[in-house]
Amino acid sequence: MSLLIGTDEGLYLVRALPFERDDAELVLDCGMVTGIETYEHTDDVFLSSSSGAYRSSDGGETWMDLGVPVGSRYWHAGESEVWSVLSTPDALYAGTNDPYVYRSVDDGETWMEMKGFRDLPSRGHWESPIDPHYARLRCLESVPGRPEQLIAGVEAGGIHLSRDGGQTWHDRRDTIVDDVHEVVPITEDVWMAATGYLDHTIEKIGLGHAVGTGGLHRTVDGGDSWTRIDVGNPFSYIRNVFVHDGTLFFGGGEEAPPEWVHDDHGAALFESTNFGRTLDRVSYPTEETQVIDTWDVYDGDVICGSGLFDVPDPREDIEGCVMRRDDDGTYHDVGRVPANIGTIATV
């Protein structure tokens, strides 16, 4: 079993855990990796990045550019970036930081923009914290058992839903905080969402940038309403949530990434065996500085990756760390790569 490791500086492949730094092979020089996706309906692996979207049909050894449109937006902004990719049995989807949604029904040969996404009423309020401030379509998901029902999470612009494969969209920004990092649909109606601190309403009335509440949110009615389940958690800048064998996992940081440049933050890892009614804080090897950003399962064990992402001045002293959880709940360092880890996937 191999592991793909997406970093700020490209995609690495390791063929076993644990691994030494020299064992990590750079297999795709694509800039910052924003997502790696695998699916039960296909053996292909899909990747989104600052240089485009890619597909591998050989377990991550080689990659093909899917040709998602990333032409120049404005003279001062350069090319768009692909922040999310979704495969369903009938179509491929990609989300950019324009933000636009694209769909392909011929396996990536051609792409069409789903222009209904531009018509969402709240679109004029969306904004990214990173210059030039175009919002990122950070996650695209399909509802379990309903491949035509799509979920889009915007950083920062809330959550939006489509029931017809992306042709038309329903604005749900008013149901959850603006700064959506990830949505994990567990069943048709039960989803989890990891969020951050950017709140456009608070910012617009002069109370400052990135002073929202963030946190981990849950819906039990298919996105009609959301409830924060980690109320009181100070480590509420959360990028990823993971569910495996009845246990809920997530890592969080204090403050937003700009405060992490000089380690002016804390970080924490939480587990819950009762779906968030109680949270247990768990120690991990890099908790003094690094925030956990990604999860998967390797040979039956939960694994995760950490780093310091989205800091204004990337730190050369940070090595991304892969950790493995033992049966007794202890996390161990099983290998490092020379850049922040944003996403991992077993293949």
Short mmCIF file of C-alpha atoms in Angstrom, two decimals:
data_model
loop_
_atom_site.label_atom_id
_atom_site.label_comp_id
_atom_site.label_asym_id
_atom_site.label_seq_id
_atom_site.Cartn_x
_atom_site.Cartn_y
_atom_site.Cartn_z
CA MET A 1 0.00 0.00 0.00
CA SER A 2 1.30 3.45 -0.98
CA LEU A 3 0.58 6.93 0.34
CA LEU A 4 0.17 10.12 -1.66
CA ILE A 5 1.20 13.26 0.23
CA GLY A 6 0.04 16.62 -1.07
CA THR A 7 2.16 19.56 0.07
CA ASP A 8 2.67 23.26 -0.57
CA GLU A 9 5.41 22.28 -3.02
CA GLY A 10 3.93 19.40 -5.00
CA LEU A 11 2.86 15.77 -4.64
CA TYR A 12 5.00 13.09 -3.00
CA LEU A 13 4.61 9.31 -3.11
CA VAL A 14 5.85 6.88 -0.48
CA ARG A 15 5.46 3.14 -0.90
CA ALA A 16 5.34 2.07 2.75
CA LEU A 17 4.96 3.39 6.29
CA PRO A 18 7.10 4.30 8.12
CA PHE A 19 9.39 6.07 5.65
CA GLU A 20 12.56 8.14 5.61
CA ARG A 21 12.61 11.59 4.07
CA ASP A 22 14.68 10.34 1.12
CA ASP A 23 12.00 7.70 0.42
CA ALA A 24 9.45 10.38 -0.48
CA GLU A 25 9.44 10.78 -4.27
CA LEU A 26 8.19 13.99 -5.86
CA VAL A 27 5.88 12.58 -8.56
CA LEU A 28 4.07 15.77 -9.59
CA ASP A 29 5.50 19.29 -9.57
CA CYS A 30 2.17 21.11 -9.46
CA GLY A 31 2.64 23.84 -6.88
CA MET A 32 0.35 23.69 -3.87
CA VAL A 33 -1.82 20.56 -3.73
CA THR A 34 -5.33 21.54 -2.65
CA GLY A 35 -6.97 18.10 -2.70
CA ILE A 36 -6.52 14.39 -3.45
CA GLU A 37 -9.67 12.33 -4.03
CA THR A 38 -10.34 8.60 -4.38
CA TYR A 39 -13.70 6.90 -4.96
CA GLU A 40 -15.30 3.47 -4.77
CA HIS A 41 -16.69 3.67 -8.31
CA THR A 42 -13.29 4.14 -9.99
CA ASP A 43 -9.65 3.15 -9.49
CA ASP A 44 -8.51 6.56 -10.74
CA VAL A 45 -7.10 9.14 -8.33
CA PHE A 46 -7.90 12.83 -8.78
CA LEU A 47 -5.86 15.83 -7.65
CA SER A 48 -6.51 19.56 -7.53
CA SER A 49 -3.72 22.10 -7.25
CA SER A 50 -2.60 25.65 -7.87
CA SER A 51 -1.52 24.59 -11.38
CA GLY A 52 -4.65 22.65 -12.36
CA ALA A 53 -6.45 19.32 -11.94
CA TYR A 54 -4.92 15.93 -12.67
CA ARG A 55 -5.83 12.24 -12.83
CA SER A 56 -3.73 9.13 -12.20
CA SER A 57 -4.70 5.65 -13.38
CA ASP A 58 -1.67 3.86 -11.92
CA GLY A 59 -1.81 4.58 -8.21
CA GLY A 60 -0.17 7.98 -8.38
CA GLU A 61 2.96 7.04 -10.32
CA THR A 62 2.05 9.20 -13.34
CA TRP A 63 -0.47 12.00 -13.84
CA MET A 64 -2.48 13.49 -16.70
CA ASP A 65 -3.60 17.12 -16.77
CA LEU A 66 -7.40 17.20 -17.02
CA GLY A 67 -7.39 20.57 -18.72
CA VAL A 68 -9.78 22.38 -16.40
CA PRO A 69 -10.09 25.97 -17.68
CA VAL A 70 -7.74 28.19 -15.66
CA GLY A 71 -7.24 31.09 -18.06
CA SER A 72 -6.24 34.51 -16.81
CA ARG A 73 -9.04 36.22 -14.88
CA TYR A 74 -7.70 39.75 -14.78
CA TRP A 75 -4.33 41.13 -15.71
CA HIS A 76 -3.34 41.57 -12.06
CA ALA A 77 -4.59 38.20 -10.80
CA GLY A 78 -2.92 35.69 -13.10
CA GLU A 79 -4.34 32.23 -13.72
CA SER A 80 -7.05 30.64 -11.62
CA GLU A 81 -6.32 27.74 -9.30
CA VAL A 82 -8.26 24.49 -8.96
CA TRP A 83 -9.30 24.00 -5.35
CA SER A 84 -11.61 21.01 -5.60
CA VAL A 85 -12.33 18.04 -7.83
CA LEU A 86 -15.26 15.61 -7.67
CA SER A 87 -15.90 12.40 -9.57
CA THR A 88 -19.35 10.79 -9.78
CA PRO A 89 -20.31 7.78 -11.93
CA ASP A 90 -21.72 10.18 -14.54
CA ALA A 91 -19.51 13.27 -14.49
CA LEU A 92 -16.38 15.06 -13.30
CA TYR A 93 -16.57 18.43 -11.55
CA ALA A 94 -13.94 21.02 -10.68
CA GLY A 95 -14.08 24.16 -8.55
CA THR A 96 -11.74 27.13 -8.91
CA ASN A 97 -10.92 30.28 -7.00
CA ASP A 98 -12.79 32.53 -9.43
CA PRO A 99 -14.92 30.83 -8.08
CA TYR A 100 -16.51 28.82 -10.90
CA VAL A 101 -17.86 25.29 -11.18
CA TYR A 102 -16.97 23.22 -14.25
CA ARG A 103 -18.43 19.88 -15.35
CA SER A 104 -17.25 17.24 -17.81
CA VAL A 105 -19.47 14.42 -19.07
CA ASP A 106 -16.84 12.94 -21.42
CA ASP A 107 -14.23 11.89 -18.86
CA GLY A 108 -12.38 15.18 -18.87
CA GLU A 109 -12.07 15.66 -22.63
CA THR A 110 -14.14 18.85 -22.52
CA TRP A 111 -15.42 21.09 -19.73
CA MET A 112 -18.45 23.34 -19.42
CA GLU A 113 -18.93 26.05 -16.83
CA MET A 114 -22.03 25.57 -14.69
CA LYS A 115 -23.06 29.23 -14.90
CA GLY A 116 -25.91 28.81 -12.44
CA PHE A 117 -23.25 29.03 -9.72
CA ARG A 118 -22.67 32.66 -10.74
CA ASP A 119 -26.33 33.46 -10.06
CA LEU A 120 -26.27 32.78 -6.32
CA PRO A 121 -27.60 35.89 -4.53
CA SER A 122 -24.84 35.99 -1.90
CA ARG A 123 -22.00 35.76 -4.42
CA GLY A 124 -21.20 39.46 -4.16
CA HIS A 125 -20.29 38.94 -0.49
CA TRP A 126 -17.80 36.10 -1.03
CA GLU A 127 -14.15 36.83 -0.46
CA SER A 128 -10.91 35.01 0.26
CA PRO A 129 -8.50 36.16 2.97
CA ILE A 130 -5.61 35.82 0.51
CA ASP A 131 -4.81 38.54 -2.04
CA PRO A 132 -6.32 39.10 -4.64
CA HIS A 133 -9.25 38.07 -2.41
CA TYR A 134 -11.22 35.88 -4.83
CA ALA A 135 -13.16 33.25 -2.92
CA ARG A 136 -12.02 29.64 -3.17
CA LEU A 137 -14.41 26.84 -4.02
CA ARG A 138 -12.65 24.73 -1.45
CA CYS A 139 -14.84 21.61 -1.52
CA LEU A 140 -17.22 19.86 -3.91
CA GLU A 141 -19.08 16.79 -2.68
CA SER A 142 -22.01 14.66 -3.77
CA VAL A 143 -24.70 13.46 -1.38
CA PRO A 144 -24.38 9.71 -0.63
CA GLY A 145 -26.65 7.78 -2.96
CA ARG A 146 -27.60 10.98 -4.82
CA PRO A 147 -24.78 11.73 -7.30
CA GLU A 148 -26.75 14.55 -8.93
CA GLN A 149 -27.06 16.38 -5.58
CA LEU A 150 -23.95 18.50 -5.05
CA ILE A 151 -22.56 20.41 -2.08
CA ALA A 152 -20.22 23.36 -2.61
CA GLY A 153 -18.22 24.84 0.26
CA VAL A 154 -16.79 28.31 -0.33
CA GLU A 155 -13.92 29.97 1.53
CA ALA A 156 -15.33 32.37 2.35
CA GLY A 157 -18.94 32.33 1.26
CA GLY A 158 -20.80 29.53 2.99
CA ILE A 159 -22.41 26.37 1.63
CA HIS A 160 -24.53 26.05 -1.50
CA LEU A 161 -26.52 23.11 -2.90
CA SER A 162 -27.49 21.77 -6.32
CA ARG A 163 -30.06 19.06 -7.03
CA ASP A 164 -29.46 18.76 -10.77
CA GLY A 165 -25.75 18.10 -11.26
CA GLY A 166 -24.70 21.73 -10.97
CA GLN A 167 -27.10 23.30 -13.46
CA THR A 168 -28.89 25.34 -10.79
CA TRP A 169 -27.90 26.19 -7.23
CA HIS A 170 -29.63 27.06 -3.96
CA ASP A 171 -28.01 29.68 -1.73
CA ARG A 172 -27.47 28.43 1.84
CA ARG A 173 -24.97 31.03 3.05
CA ASP A 174 -27.33 32.12 5.83
CA THR A 175 -27.34 28.64 7.42
CA ILE A 176 -23.65 28.47 8.44
CA VAL A 177 -20.57 30.65 8.97
CA ASP A 178 -18.84 32.08 5.89
CA ASP A 179 -15.44 30.43 6.15
CA VAL A 180 -16.13 26.86 4.98
CA HIS A 181 -13.08 24.62 4.57
CA GLU A 182 -14.60 21.16 4.16
CA VAL A 183 -17.95 19.37 4.09
CA VAL A 184 -18.15 15.63 4.80
CA PRO A 185 -21.51 14.06 3.90
CA ILE A 186 -21.96 10.95 6.08
CA THR A 187 -25.51 10.06 5.01
CA GLU A 188 -28.09 11.71 2.78
CA ASP A 189 -29.04 14.13 5.57
CA VAL A 190 -26.15 14.08 8.08
CA TRP A 191 -23.08 16.10 7.12
CA MET A 192 -20.13 17.63 8.98
CA ALA A 193 -18.43 20.93 8.14
CA ALA A 194 -15.03 22.28 9.21
CA THR A 195 -14.81 26.07 9.29
CA GLY A 196 -12.51 29.01 9.99
CA TYR A 197 -12.66 32.55 11.30
CA LEU A 198 -13.43 34.82 8.34
CA ASP A 199 -16.86 36.40 8.87
CA HIS A 200 -17.85 38.96 6.25
CA THR A 201 -20.74 40.38 8.26
CA ILE A 202 -18.53 41.12 11.27
CA GLU A 203 -15.76 42.49 9.07
CA LYS A 204 -18.08 44.81 7.15
CA ILE A 205 -19.27 46.53 10.36
CA GLY A 206 -15.69 47.26 11.35
CA LEU A 207 -14.99 44.60 13.98
CA GLY A 208 -11.90 43.29 12.24
CA HIS A 209 -10.68 40.55 9.93
CA ALA A 210 -10.97 36.85 10.76
CA VAL A 211 -12.76 37.28 14.07
CA GLY A 212 -15.57 34.79 13.51
CA THR A 213 -16.13 31.69 15.62
CA GLY A 214 -15.12 28.92 13.23
CA GLY A 215 -15.62 25.46 14.69
CA LEU A 216 -17.05 22.08 13.74
CA HIS A 217 -20.65 22.08 12.53
CA ARG A 218 -23.24 19.37 11.89
CA THR A 219 -26.48 19.21 9.92
CA VAL A 220 -29.07 16.46 10.25
CA ASP A 221 -31.48 17.87 7.66
CA GLY A 222 -29.39 17.97 4.50
CA GLY A 223 -27.99 21.45 4.97
CA ASP A 224 -31.19 23.31 5.87
CA SER A 225 -29.75 24.12 9.31
CA TRP A 226 -26.41 23.69 11.08
CA THR A 227 -25.35 23.36 14.73
CA ARG A 228 -21.86 23.94 16.06
CA ILE A 229 -20.86 20.90 18.14
CA ASP A 230 -17.56 22.13 19.64
CA VAL A 231 -18.87 25.24 21.41
CA GLY A 232 -16.23 26.58 23.79
CA ASN A 233 -13.32 24.97 21.94
CA PRO A 234 -10.59 27.63 21.57
CA PHE A 235 -8.84 25.58 18.85
CA SER A 236 -11.64 26.32 16.43
CA TYR A 237 -9.78 27.07 13.19
CA ILE A 238 -10.51 23.66 11.66
CA ARG A 239 -9.59 22.54 8.16
CA ASN A 240 -10.65 18.89 8.09
CA VAL A 241 -12.92 16.43 9.89
CA PHE A 242 -12.78 12.64 9.59
CA VAL A 243 -15.05 9.78 10.66
CA HIS A 244 -13.84 6.18 10.94
CA ASP A 245 -15.28 3.16 12.75
CA GLY A 246 -17.61 5.30 14.84
CA THR A 247 -14.95 7.79 15.95
CA LEU A 248 -14.89 11.45 14.94
CA PHE A 249 -11.47 13.07 14.48
CA PHE A 250 -10.44 16.69 13.91
CA GLY A 251 -7.52 19.00 14.57
CA GLY A 252 -7.68 22.73 15.16
CA GLY A 253 -5.58 25.80 15.76
CA GLU A 254 -5.89 28.99 17.76
CA GLU A 255 -6.09 32.17 15.70
CA ALA A 256 -5.89 32.23 11.89
CA PRO A 257 -2.80 31.24 9.85
CA PRO A 258 -1.23 34.75 9.78
CA GLU A 259 -0.70 34.39 13.55
CA TRP A 260 1.18 31.13 13.03
CA VAL A 261 4.22 32.73 11.44
CA HIS A 262 5.95 33.19 14.81
CA ASP A 263 4.23 30.30 16.64
CA ASP A 264 1.78 32.68 18.30
CA HIS A 265 -0.84 29.96 18.44
CA GLY A 266 -1.76 26.66 20.02
CA ALA A 267 -2.93 23.49 18.30
CA ALA A 268 -4.98 20.51 19.40
CA LEU A 269 -6.36 17.16 18.24
CA PHE A 270 -9.77 15.89 19.31
CA GLU A 271 -11.58 12.56 19.16
CA SER A 272 -15.20 11.74 19.92
CA THR A 273 -16.88 8.34 20.14
CA ASN A 274 -20.39 9.79 20.59
CA PHE A 275 -20.57 11.99 17.50
CA GLY A 276 -19.49 15.16 19.23
CA ARG A 277 -21.49 15.12 22.46
CA THR A 278 -18.13 14.98 24.26
CA LEU A 279 -14.67 15.68 22.90
CA ASP A 280 -11.43 14.13 24.14
CA ARG A 281 -8.21 16.05 23.53
CA VAL A 282 -5.40 13.73 22.44
CA SER A 283 -1.65 14.36 22.30
CA TYR A 284 0.26 14.09 19.01
CA PRO A 285 3.95 14.49 18.05
CA THR A 286 3.84 17.94 16.40
CA GLU A 287 1.22 19.66 18.58
CA GLU A 288 3.59 22.38 19.82
CA THR A 289 3.58 24.07 16.40
CA GLN A 290 1.73 22.17 13.67
CA VAL A 291 -1.98 21.86 12.92
CA ILE A 292 -3.44 18.61 11.57
CA ASP A 293 -4.99 19.23 8.16
CA THR A 294 -5.77 15.82 6.63
CA TRP A 295 -6.76 12.22 7.43
CA ASP A 296 -7.04 8.76 5.90
CA VAL A 297 -6.80 5.06 6.77
CA TYR A 298 -3.66 3.03 6.04
CA ASP A 299 -3.74 -0.74 6.46
CA GLY A 300 -6.59 -0.40 8.96
CA ASP A 301 -4.97 2.38 11.03
CA VAL A 302 -5.97 6.05 11.08
CA ILE A 303 -3.23 8.32 9.73
CA CYS A 304 -3.00 12.11 9.52
CA GLY A 305 -0.74 14.86 8.22
CA SER A 306 0.25 18.22 9.69
CA GLY A 307 1.99 21.48 8.89
CA LEU A 308 1.51 25.25 8.96
CA PHE A 309 -0.53 26.17 5.89
CA ASP A 310 -1.57 29.53 4.41
CA VAL A 311 0.94 31.54 6.43
CA PRO A 312 1.88 34.78 4.63
CA ASP A 313 5.59 33.90 4.63
CA PRO A 314 6.04 30.11 4.34
CA ARG A 315 8.46 28.81 6.96
CA GLU A 316 11.41 26.79 5.76
CA ASP A 317 11.91 25.27 9.21
CA ILE A 318 8.63 23.31 9.06
CA GLU A 319 8.61 19.73 7.81
CA GLY A 320 5.23 18.17 7.09
CA CYS A 321 4.66 15.19 9.38
CA VAL A 322 2.70 11.98 8.72
CA MET A 323 1.40 10.32 11.90
CA ARG A 324 -0.13 6.89 12.53
CA ARG A 325 -2.59 6.05 15.31
CA ASP A 326 -1.99 2.79 17.17
CA ASP A 327 -4.73 0.55 18.54
CA ASP A 328 -4.24 2.12 21.98
CA GLY A 329 -4.90 5.60 20.59
CA THR A 330 -1.26 6.79 20.59
CA TYR A 331 -0.05 8.82 17.60
CA HIS A 332 3.46 8.21 16.22
CA ASP A 333 5.58 10.13 13.72
CA VAL A 334 6.05 7.77 10.74
CA GLY A 335 7.72 10.10 8.25
CA ARG A 336 8.37 13.67 7.14
CA VAL A 337 8.47 15.61 3.90
CA PRO A 338 10.12 18.99 3.23
CA ALA A 339 6.91 21.06 3.08
CA ASN A 340 3.56 21.56 4.81
CA ILE A 341 1.14 18.66 4.31
CA GLY A 342 -2.31 19.72 3.15
CA THR A 343 -3.81 16.42 2.03
CA ILE A 344 -3.02 12.69 1.99
CA ALA A 345 -4.58 9.63 0.35
CA THR A 346 -3.80 5.93 0.47
CA VAL A 347 -3.67 4.11 -2.86
#
